[in-house]
Coordinates of C-alpha atoms in Angstrom, one line a residue:
M178 CA 90.1 103.0 116.0
S179 CA 89.2 106.4 117.7
R180 CA 92.7 107.1 118.9
S181 CA 94.9 109.5 117.1
A182 CA 98.1 108.1 115.6
L183 CA 101.4 109.2 113.9
A184 CA 103.5 106.9 111.8
I185 CA 107.2 107.6 111.6
V186 CA 108.9 106.0 108.6
L187 CA 112.7 105.8 108.9
A188 CA 114.2 106.1 105.5
A189 CA 117.5 107.8 106.0
G190 CA 119.8 104.7 105.4
D191 CA 122.4 104.8 102.8
G192 CA 122.2 101.1 101.9
T193 CA 125.8 100.9 100.9
R194 CA 125.5 97.0 100.7
M195 CA 123.1 97.6 97.8
K196 CA 126.2 98.9 95.8
S197 CA 124.0 101.3 94.1
S198 CA 124.2 104.9 92.9
R199 CA 120.9 105.6 94.8
T200 CA 119.6 104.9 98.3
K201 CA 118.1 101.6 98.9
M202 CA 114.8 103.2 99.8
L203 CA 114.2 103.9 96.1
H204 CA 114.8 100.4 95.0
E205 CA 111.6 98.9 93.9
V206 CA 109.4 95.9 94.9
A207 CA 106.6 95.3 92.6
G208 CA 107.2 98.5 90.6
R209 CA 107.2 100.7 93.6
A210 CA 109.9 102.2 95.8
M211 CA 110.3 100.1 99.1
A212 CA 109.7 103.1 101.3
A213 CA 106.6 104.0 99.3
H214 CA 105.1 100.6 100.2
V215 CA 105.6 101.4 103.8
V216 CA 103.9 104.8 103.6
D217 CA 101.0 103.3 101.8
T218 CA 100.5 100.6 104.4
V219 CA 100.7 102.8 107.4
S220 CA 98.3 105.3 105.7
R221 CA 95.9 102.6 105.1
S222 CA 96.0 101.5 108.7
G223 CA 94.2 104.6 109.9
V224 CA 97.0 107.0 111.1
D225 CA 96.4 110.7 111.1
A226 CA 99.8 111.7 109.7
V227 CA 103.0 110.2 108.4
A228 CA 106.4 111.6 109.3
L229 CA 109.1 110.5 106.7
V230 CA 112.7 110.7 108.0
V231 CA 115.1 110.9 105.1
G232 CA 118.8 111.3 104.5
R233 CA 120.5 110.4 101.2
D234 CA 118.4 111.2 98.1
G235 CA 115.9 112.8 100.5
E236 CA 113.9 114.8 97.8
R237 CA 113.7 111.7 95.6
V238 CA 112.5 109.5 98.5
A239 CA 110.0 112.2 99.5
D240 CA 108.7 112.3 95.8
A241 CA 108.4 108.6 95.6
C242 CA 106.5 108.5 98.9
A243 CA 104.1 111.4 98.1
L244 CA 101.0 109.2 97.6
P245 CA 97.5 110.6 96.9
G246 CA 95.6 111.4 100.0
V247 CA 98.4 110.8 102.4
A248 CA 99.2 113.6 104.9
L249 CA 103.0 113.3 104.6
E250 CA 105.6 115.5 106.3
T251 CA 109.4 115.2 105.6
Y252 CA 112.1 115.4 108.1
E253 CA 115.9 115.3 107.4
Q254 CA 118.3 113.4 109.5
R255 CA 121.4 115.4 109.1
E256 CA 123.7 113.4 111.4
R257 CA 123.5 109.6 111.7
L258 CA 123.5 109.1 115.5
G259 CA 121.4 106.0 115.9
T260 CA 117.7 104.9 115.4
A261 CA 116.4 106.9 118.5
H262 CA 118.2 110.1 117.0
A263 CA 116.4 109.3 113.6
V264 CA 112.9 109.2 115.4
L265 CA 113.7 112.5 117.1
A266 CA 114.3 114.1 113.8
A267 CA 110.5 114.3 113.6
R268 CA 110.4 116.0 117.0
A269 CA 108.1 118.7 115.6
A270 CA 105.4 116.0 114.7
L271 CA 105.9 114.2 118.1
E272 CA 105.1 117.5 119.9
R273 CA 101.6 117.4 118.6
G274 CA 100.8 114.8 121.2
Y275 CA 99.2 111.9 119.3
D276 CA 97.7 108.9 121.2
D277 CA 99.9 106.5 119.4
V278 CA 103.2 106.6 117.6
I279 CA 104.2 103.8 115.2
V280 CA 107.9 103.5 114.1
T281 CA 108.6 101.6 110.9
Y282 CA 111.5 101.4 108.5
G283 CA 111.5 102.2 104.7
D284 CA 113.3 98.9 103.9
T285 CA 110.5 96.6 105.4
P286 CA 107.9 96.8 102.7
L287 CA 106.0 93.7 103.6
V288 CA 104.6 94.7 106.9
T289 CA 100.8 94.6 107.0
G290 CA 98.2 97.0 108.5
E291 CA 96.8 94.2 110.5
T292 CA 100.2 93.8 112.5
L293 CA 100.3 97.6 113.1
D294 CA 96.6 97.5 114.3
K295 CA 97.6 94.8 116.8
A296 CA 100.5 97.1 118.2
R297 CA 98.1 100.0 118.6
A298 CA 95.6 97.7 120.3
A299 CA 98.3 96.6 122.7
L300 CA 98.9 100.4 123.5
E301 CA 95.4 101.0 124.1
E302 CA 95.5 98.0 126.7
G303 CA 98.0 100.2 128.8
N304 CA 101.4 99.4 127.3
D305 CA 103.8 102.4 126.9
V306 CA 106.0 100.5 124.4
V307 CA 105.1 97.7 122.1
V308 CA 107.7 95.9 120.0
I309 CA 106.7 93.8 117.0
G310 CA 108.6 90.5 117.4
F311 CA 108.8 87.2 115.4
E312 CA 109.9 83.7 116.1
T313 CA 112.7 82.1 114.1
D314 CA 114.7 78.9 114.5
Q315 CA 117.7 80.9 113.2
P316 CA 118.0 83.9 115.5
T317 CA 121.7 84.5 114.9
G318 CA 122.3 88.1 114.2
Y319 CA 119.0 89.4 115.7
G320 CA 118.3 91.2 118.9
R321 CA 116.4 89.1 121.4
L322 CA 113.1 90.0 123.1
L323 CA 113.4 89.0 126.8
T324 CA 110.0 88.7 128.5
R325 CA 108.7 87.8 132.0
D326 CA 105.3 86.7 132.7
G327 CA 104.2 88.0 129.2
A328 CA 105.8 91.4 129.7
L329 CA 108.8 92.7 127.8
Y330 CA 111.6 93.8 130.0
A331 CA 114.5 94.1 127.6
I332 CA 115.9 94.0 124.1
R333 CA 119.2 92.4 124.1
E334 CA 121.5 92.6 121.1
E335 CA 123.3 89.3 120.3
K336 CA 126.7 90.8 121.1
D337 CA 125.6 91.8 124.5
A338 CA 123.5 88.7 125.2
S339 CA 124.5 85.9 127.6
D340 CA 124.7 82.3 126.4
E341 CA 121.3 81.6 127.9
E342 CA 119.8 84.8 126.3
R343 CA 121.1 83.7 122.8
K344 CA 119.0 80.6 123.1
V345 CA 115.9 82.8 122.9
T346 CA 114.1 82.5 119.5
L347 CA 111.8 85.5 120.1
C348 CA 113.5 88.2 118.0
N349 CA 113.1 92.0 117.5
S350 CA 111.9 93.2 114.1
G351 CA 112.9 96.8 114.9
L352 CA 109.3 98.0 114.3
M353 CA 107.5 99.3 117.4
A354 CA 104.8 101.5 118.8
F355 CA 104.7 103.7 121.9
N356 CA 102.5 105.9 123.9
G357 CA 102.4 109.2 122.1
R358 CA 101.7 111.1 125.2
R359 CA 105.0 109.9 126.7
A360 CA 107.0 109.6 123.4
L361 CA 109.3 112.6 124.0
E362 CA 109.8 111.9 127.6
L363 CA 110.9 108.3 126.8
L364 CA 113.0 109.2 123.8
D365 CA 114.8 112.0 125.6
A366 CA 115.7 109.5 128.3
I367 CA 117.6 107.4 126.0
G368 CA 121.5 107.9 126.3
N369 CA 124.5 107.1 124.1
D370 CA 126.6 105.4 126.7
N371 CA 127.7 102.7 124.3
A372 CA 130.7 101.9 122.1
K373 CA 129.4 103.8 119.0
G374 CA 128.2 106.7 121.0
E375 CA 124.8 106.4 119.3
Y376 CA 121.2 106.6 120.6
Y377 CA 119.4 103.2 120.1
L378 CA 115.6 103.1 119.9
T379 CA 115.8 99.6 121.5
D380 CA 116.7 101.3 124.8
I381 CA 113.2 102.8 124.9
V382 CA 112.0 99.6 126.6
E383 CA 114.2 100.0 129.6
A384 CA 113.6 103.7 129.7
A385 CA 109.8 103.1 129.9
L386 CA 110.2 100.6 132.7
A387 CA 112.5 102.9 134.7
K388 CA 109.8 105.5 134.6
G389 CA 107.2 103.0 135.8
G390 CA 105.7 102.2 132.4
R391 CA 104.8 98.8 130.7
A392 CA 106.2 97.1 127.6
G393 CA 104.8 94.3 125.6
V394 CA 105.2 92.3 122.4
V395 CA 102.9 91.5 119.5
M396 CA 103.9 88.9 116.9
A397 CA 104.3 89.1 113.3
D398 CA 105.2 86.4 110.6
A399 CA 109.1 86.4 110.0
E400 CA 108.6 87.1 106.4
E401 CA 106.5 90.1 107.0
V402 CA 109.3 91.9 108.8
L403 CA 112.1 91.1 106.5
G404 CA 114.4 94.1 105.8
C405 CA 116.6 94.6 102.8
N406 CA 120.3 95.2 102.8
N407 CA 121.5 93.9 99.4
R408 CA 120.1 92.9 95.9
A409 CA 119.6 89.3 96.9
E410 CA 117.4 90.2 99.8
L411 CA 115.6 92.6 97.5
A412 CA 114.8 89.7 95.1
E413 CA 113.5 87.6 98.2
L414 CA 111.3 90.6 99.1
E415 CA 109.9 90.7 95.5
R416 CA 109.3 86.9 95.6
I417 CA 107.3 87.1 98.7
W418 CA 105.3 90.1 97.6
Q419 CA 104.5 88.5 94.3
T420 CA 103.4 85.2 96.1
R421 CA 101.2 87.0 98.4
R422 CA 99.5 89.1 95.8
R423 CA 99.0 86.3 93.4
R424 CA 97.2 84.3 96.1
E425 CA 95.0 87.3 96.9
L426 CA 93.9 87.5 93.3
M427 CA 93.3 83.8 92.8
L428 CA 91.2 83.8 96.0
D429 CA 89.2 86.6 94.4
G430 CA 88.4 84.6 91.3
V431 CA 91.4 85.0 88.9
T432 CA 92.7 81.9 87.2
M433 CA 96.5 81.6 87.0
I434 CA 97.6 78.5 85.3
A435 CA 101.3 78.9 86.4
P436 CA 101.2 81.6 89.1
E437 CA 104.8 81.5 89.8
T438 CA 105.5 82.8 86.3
V439 CA 103.1 85.8 86.4
F440 CA 104.6 89.1 87.6
L441 CA 102.4 91.8 89.0
C442 CA 102.8 95.5 89.7
H443 CA 101.7 97.1 93.1
D444 CA 98.7 98.6 91.3
T445 CA 97.6 95.7 89.0
V446 CA 93.9 95.3 89.0
I447 CA 92.4 92.1 87.6
G448 CA 88.7 91.2 87.7
A449 CA 86.9 88.0 88.4
D450 CA 86.9 85.1 85.9
C451 CA 90.0 86.2 84.2
V452 CA 92.6 83.6 82.9
I453 CA 96.2 84.5 83.0
E454 CA 98.3 82.1 81.1
P455 CA 102.1 81.5 82.0
N456 CA 104.8 84.1 81.6
V457 CA 102.9 87.3 81.7
F458 CA 104.3 90.6 83.0
F459 CA 102.3 93.5 84.2
G460 CA 103.9 96.8 84.5
P461 CA 102.3 99.9 86.2
G462 CA 98.8 101.2 85.5
V463 CA 97.1 98.0 84.3
E464 CA 93.3 97.6 84.9
I465 CA 91.7 94.4 83.6
A466 CA 87.9 93.9 83.9
D467 CA 86.1 90.6 84.4
N468 CA 86.3 87.6 81.8
V469 CA 89.5 88.7 80.1
T470 CA 92.0 86.1 78.8
I471 CA 95.6 87.1 78.8
H472 CA 97.6 84.5 76.9
A473 CA 101.2 83.4 77.5
Y474 CA 104.2 85.7 77.1
S475 CA 102.4 89.0 77.1
H476 CA 103.9 92.2 78.4
I477 CA 101.3 94.8 79.5
E478 CA 101.8 98.3 80.9
G479 CA 99.5 101.3 81.4
A480 CA 96.6 99.6 79.7
K481 CA 92.9 99.2 80.3
I482 CA 91.1 96.1 79.1
A483 CA 87.3 95.7 79.1
P484 CA 85.3 92.5 79.6
G485 CA 85.5 89.6 77.2
S486 CA 88.7 90.8 75.6
K487 CA 91.7 88.5 74.7
V488 CA 95.4 89.4 74.6
G489 CA 98.2 87.5 73.1
P490 CA 100.0 85.3 73.1
F491 CA 103.3 87.3 72.7
A492 CA 101.4 90.6 72.7
R493 CA 102.7 94.0 74.1
L494 CA 100.4 96.6 75.3
R495 CA 102.1 99.8 76.0
P496 CA 100.8 102.9 78.0
G497 CA 97.6 104.3 76.6
A498 CA 96.3 101.0 75.1
V499 CA 92.5 100.7 75.7
L500 CA 90.7 97.5 74.7
H501 CA 86.9 97.7 74.6
E502 CA 84.6 94.8 75.1
D503 CA 85.4 91.6 73.2
A504 CA 88.3 93.2 71.5
K505 CA 91.3 91.0 70.4
V506 CA 95.0 91.8 70.2
G507 CA 96.8 88.7 69.2
N508 CA 100.2 87.3 68.7
F509 CA 103.2 89.4 68.0
C510 CA 101.1 92.6 68.1
E511 CA 101.9 95.9 69.8
V512 CA 99.5 98.7 70.7
K513 CA 100.7 102.0 72.1
N514 CA 98.2 104.8 72.9
G515 CA 95.7 103.0 70.8
D516 CA 92.0 102.6 71.3
I517 CA 90.7 99.2 70.1
G518 CA 86.9 99.3 69.7
V519 CA 84.2 96.9 70.7
G520 CA 84.7 93.5 69.0
A521 CA 87.6 94.8 66.9
K522 CA 90.4 92.4 65.9
V523 CA 94.1 93.0 65.8
N524 CA 95.1 89.3 65.3
H525 CA 98.8 89.2 64.5
L526 CA 102.1 90.7 63.5
T527 CA 100.7 94.4 63.7
Y528 CA 101.7 97.7 65.2
I529 CA 98.9 100.1 66.4
G530 CA 100.3 103.4 67.7
D531 CA 98.5 106.7 68.3
A532 CA 95.4 105.3 66.7
S533 CA 91.8 104.4 67.1
V534 CA 90.3 101.2 65.8
G535 CA 86.5 101.3 65.4
A536 CA 84.1 98.6 66.5
R537 CA 84.2 95.3 64.7
A538 CA 87.1 96.4 62.5
N539 CA 89.5 93.8 61.3
I540 CA 93.2 94.6 61.0
G541 CA 95.2 92.3 58.8
A542 CA 98.4 90.6 59.5
G543 CA 101.5 93.0 59.1
T544 CA 99.5 96.1 59.3
I545 CA 101.4 99.3 60.6
T546 CA 100.3 102.6 61.6
C547 CA 103.2 104.9 60.6
N548 CA 102.7 107.5 63.4
Y549 CA 106.1 109.0 63.6
D550 CA 107.9 111.2 61.1
G551 CA 111.2 111.6 63.0
V552 CA 109.9 114.7 64.8
N553 CA 106.2 114.5 65.4
K554 CA 103.7 111.9 66.1
F555 CA 100.3 111.7 64.3
R556 CA 97.1 109.8 64.7
T557 CA 95.4 107.3 62.6
E558 CA 91.6 106.8 62.7
I559 CA 90.2 103.4 61.5
G560 CA 86.4 103.4 61.3
A561 CA 83.9 100.9 62.5
D562 CA 83.4 97.7 60.4
S563 CA 86.4 98.6 58.3
F564 CA 88.8 96.0 56.8
I565 CA 92.5 96.5 56.6
G566 CA 94.2 94.1 54.3
S567 CA 97.4 92.3 55.3
N568 CA 100.7 94.1 55.0
S569 CA 99.3 97.5 54.7
S570 CA 100.9 100.7 55.9
L571 CA 98.7 103.5 57.1
V572 CA 100.7 106.8 57.1
A573 CA 99.4 109.2 59.7
P574 CA 97.6 111.5 59.9
V575 CA 95.0 109.6 58.1
R576 CA 91.5 108.4 58.5
I577 CA 89.9 105.1 57.2
G578 CA 86.1 105.6 57.0
N579 CA 83.4 103.3 58.4
H580 CA 82.9 100.1 56.4
A581 CA 85.9 101.0 54.2
Y582 CA 88.2 98.4 52.7
V583 CA 92.0 98.7 52.3
G584 CA 93.5 96.3 49.8
S585 CA 96.5 94.1 51.0
G586 CA 99.9 95.5 50.6
S587 CA 98.6 99.2 50.3
V588 CA 100.5 102.3 51.6
V589 CA 97.7 104.6 52.4
T590 CA 98.7 108.3 52.6
R591 CA 95.3 109.9 52.1
D592 CA 91.9 109.6 53.9
V593 CA 89.6 106.8 52.7
P594 CA 85.9 107.7 52.6
D595 CA 83.2 105.5 54.2
N596 CA 82.4 102.4 52.3
A597 CA 85.3 103.0 49.8
L598 CA 88.0 100.7 48.6
A599 CA 91.5 101.9 48.7
L600 CA 94.2 100.3 46.5
A601 CA 97.7 102.0 47.0
R602 CA 100.3 99.7 45.4
G603 CA 102.1 99.2 42.1
R604 CA 100.4 97.5 39.2
Q605 CA 101.3 93.9 38.8
E606 CA 102.9 92.9 35.4
N607 CA 103.6 89.3 34.4
K608 CA 106.6 88.8 32.0
E609 CA 106.0 85.3 30.2
G610 CA 109.1 83.1 30.2
R611 CA 111.2 85.5 32.2
A612 CA 111.5 83.2 35.2
E613 CA 113.5 80.6 33.2
L614 CA 115.8 83.3 32.0
L615 CA 116.5 84.5 35.5
R616 CA 117.2 81.0 36.7
A617 CA 119.7 80.4 33.9
R618 CA 121.5 83.5 34.7
S619 CA 121.7 82.7 38.4
L620 CA 123.1 79.3 37.6
A621 CA 125.7 80.7 35.3
I622 CA 126.9 83.1 38.1
K623 CA 127.0 80.3 40.6
A624 CA 129.1 78.2 38.2
A625 CA 131.6 81.0 37.5
R626 CA 132.0 81.7 41.3
K627 CA 132.8 78.0 41.9
K628 CA 135.3 78.0 39.2
N629 CA 137.1 81.0 40.7
G630 CA 137.3 79.5 44.2
G631 CA 134.1 81.0 45.4
K632 CA 134.9 84.6 44.5

C-alpha cells in the first residue's frame, strides 16, 4: 500500500483485574508480552511508524516492545482521562500528517495484519473513520455499532442503548482507523460531557459525521479481537494463539500426533516433514530444520536442530544446544550450551553441559560432563568417533581425543590423546567367600533388632 500510516498502540492500562505486581501488558502469550504481539503485527502490516502509549511499568513495556527493525516511539499518558485522551498522548506523532492512523490495544494480541489492511482499504475508499467490528450472539457488555445503508452512524454503549439497539449483534472491538489528515481535527472535537468526565474515542464517529465526514465498518472474527482483563482470559488467548499456530505449521508440512498437547513459542521455527510427538514444549529461540523427530515429553529452549536429528523422549535441550545432522539426544538426557556433532549419539541418562561432542561419537548411559566447580564453568571437548563408556564423569576442562575410548565408570580429569584408552577407576578385587560372611552378619543384626523390638 502506497499510503503512509501510523499505528498507535494503547498500552497504558493498569490491568488491576489481573491481580498482578506488573501491568497486564507484560503478561505473555506464547512467550511474548501481549503488547509486543500487537507491535509486531502492526509493524508487519506496513505502517511507517508505531507510537506506543504507556502508563504503569512504562519503561518495561517499551523495552518489551522494542522489536528489531520497528520504528517505535514511546509516549506516556500521565493522566487517565479516556481512550481519546490516550490517543492524543501521541499528538507529536499525529502532527506529522500520515495518510492513515490505526489505533490498536496492547491487550488484543490476536489481531491480524489482514484485518488492519481491510481497515486501511476502507479509508482509501473515502471513509474518515473505520471501526473494526465483530458479530456475536452474546453481545451483552459490548458497545453496538449502529449502521444505516451500510454506513456507520454511531457507537452506542450498552448502558446508553435503547431496548431495540441492544438487540444489535454487530459489536465494537475498540480497534479503529481514521483519516490521518483529519485526525487531530476529529480528536480535538471530542468532548467529555459524560458521567465520568472522560474523552471517549468512540465519539469520533459522531464527530466525523458532524463535520461532513463518513464512517464505516470492517469485520473481524470475534476471537481475533478478544481482549484480556484477567488470568482466565489470558489463558483463553493462549489457547487460541496456540491452536492458530499449530494449524499453520501442520499446513506447512509438520506432523503433530496430538497437536493440542504441543506448546509453541512466538518464534518457534519448525521445518517440513518434522514429527512432533505428544506433550512437547518449546520455549524461546528454537529452530528446527526439516526431517527432525521430537519424541514425547521433551522440553526445548534456545536450541538449533539440524535435519535428520532425533530428540527424546523425555529430553531437555537448554539454551545453546546445537544438534548437527542426524544427531541423537535420547531419553532422560539434558544438553546445555552443547554442540552435538554429525551422527553423534547421546542416547540416555546423560548430561552434556558446556561441551562439544564430535561427529559420530557415542556417549554412554550415565555420562556427565562436570562443567561447574562452584564458581566457574569449564568446557569439555569430545573428539570425533570417540566412545565414552557408561557412567563416566568428565571433569572439565578436559579434552577427549578423536577415536579415543573411555572405559565405563571412569572419572576423567586429564586430557585423553587421540586413539587412546582411558581407565580412571579403582582396581577390582575379589574376596573369596566374603559374601557368605557378610550375609551371616546381616542376618544376625536383623535377628537382634527383632528381639529388641525393632531397635
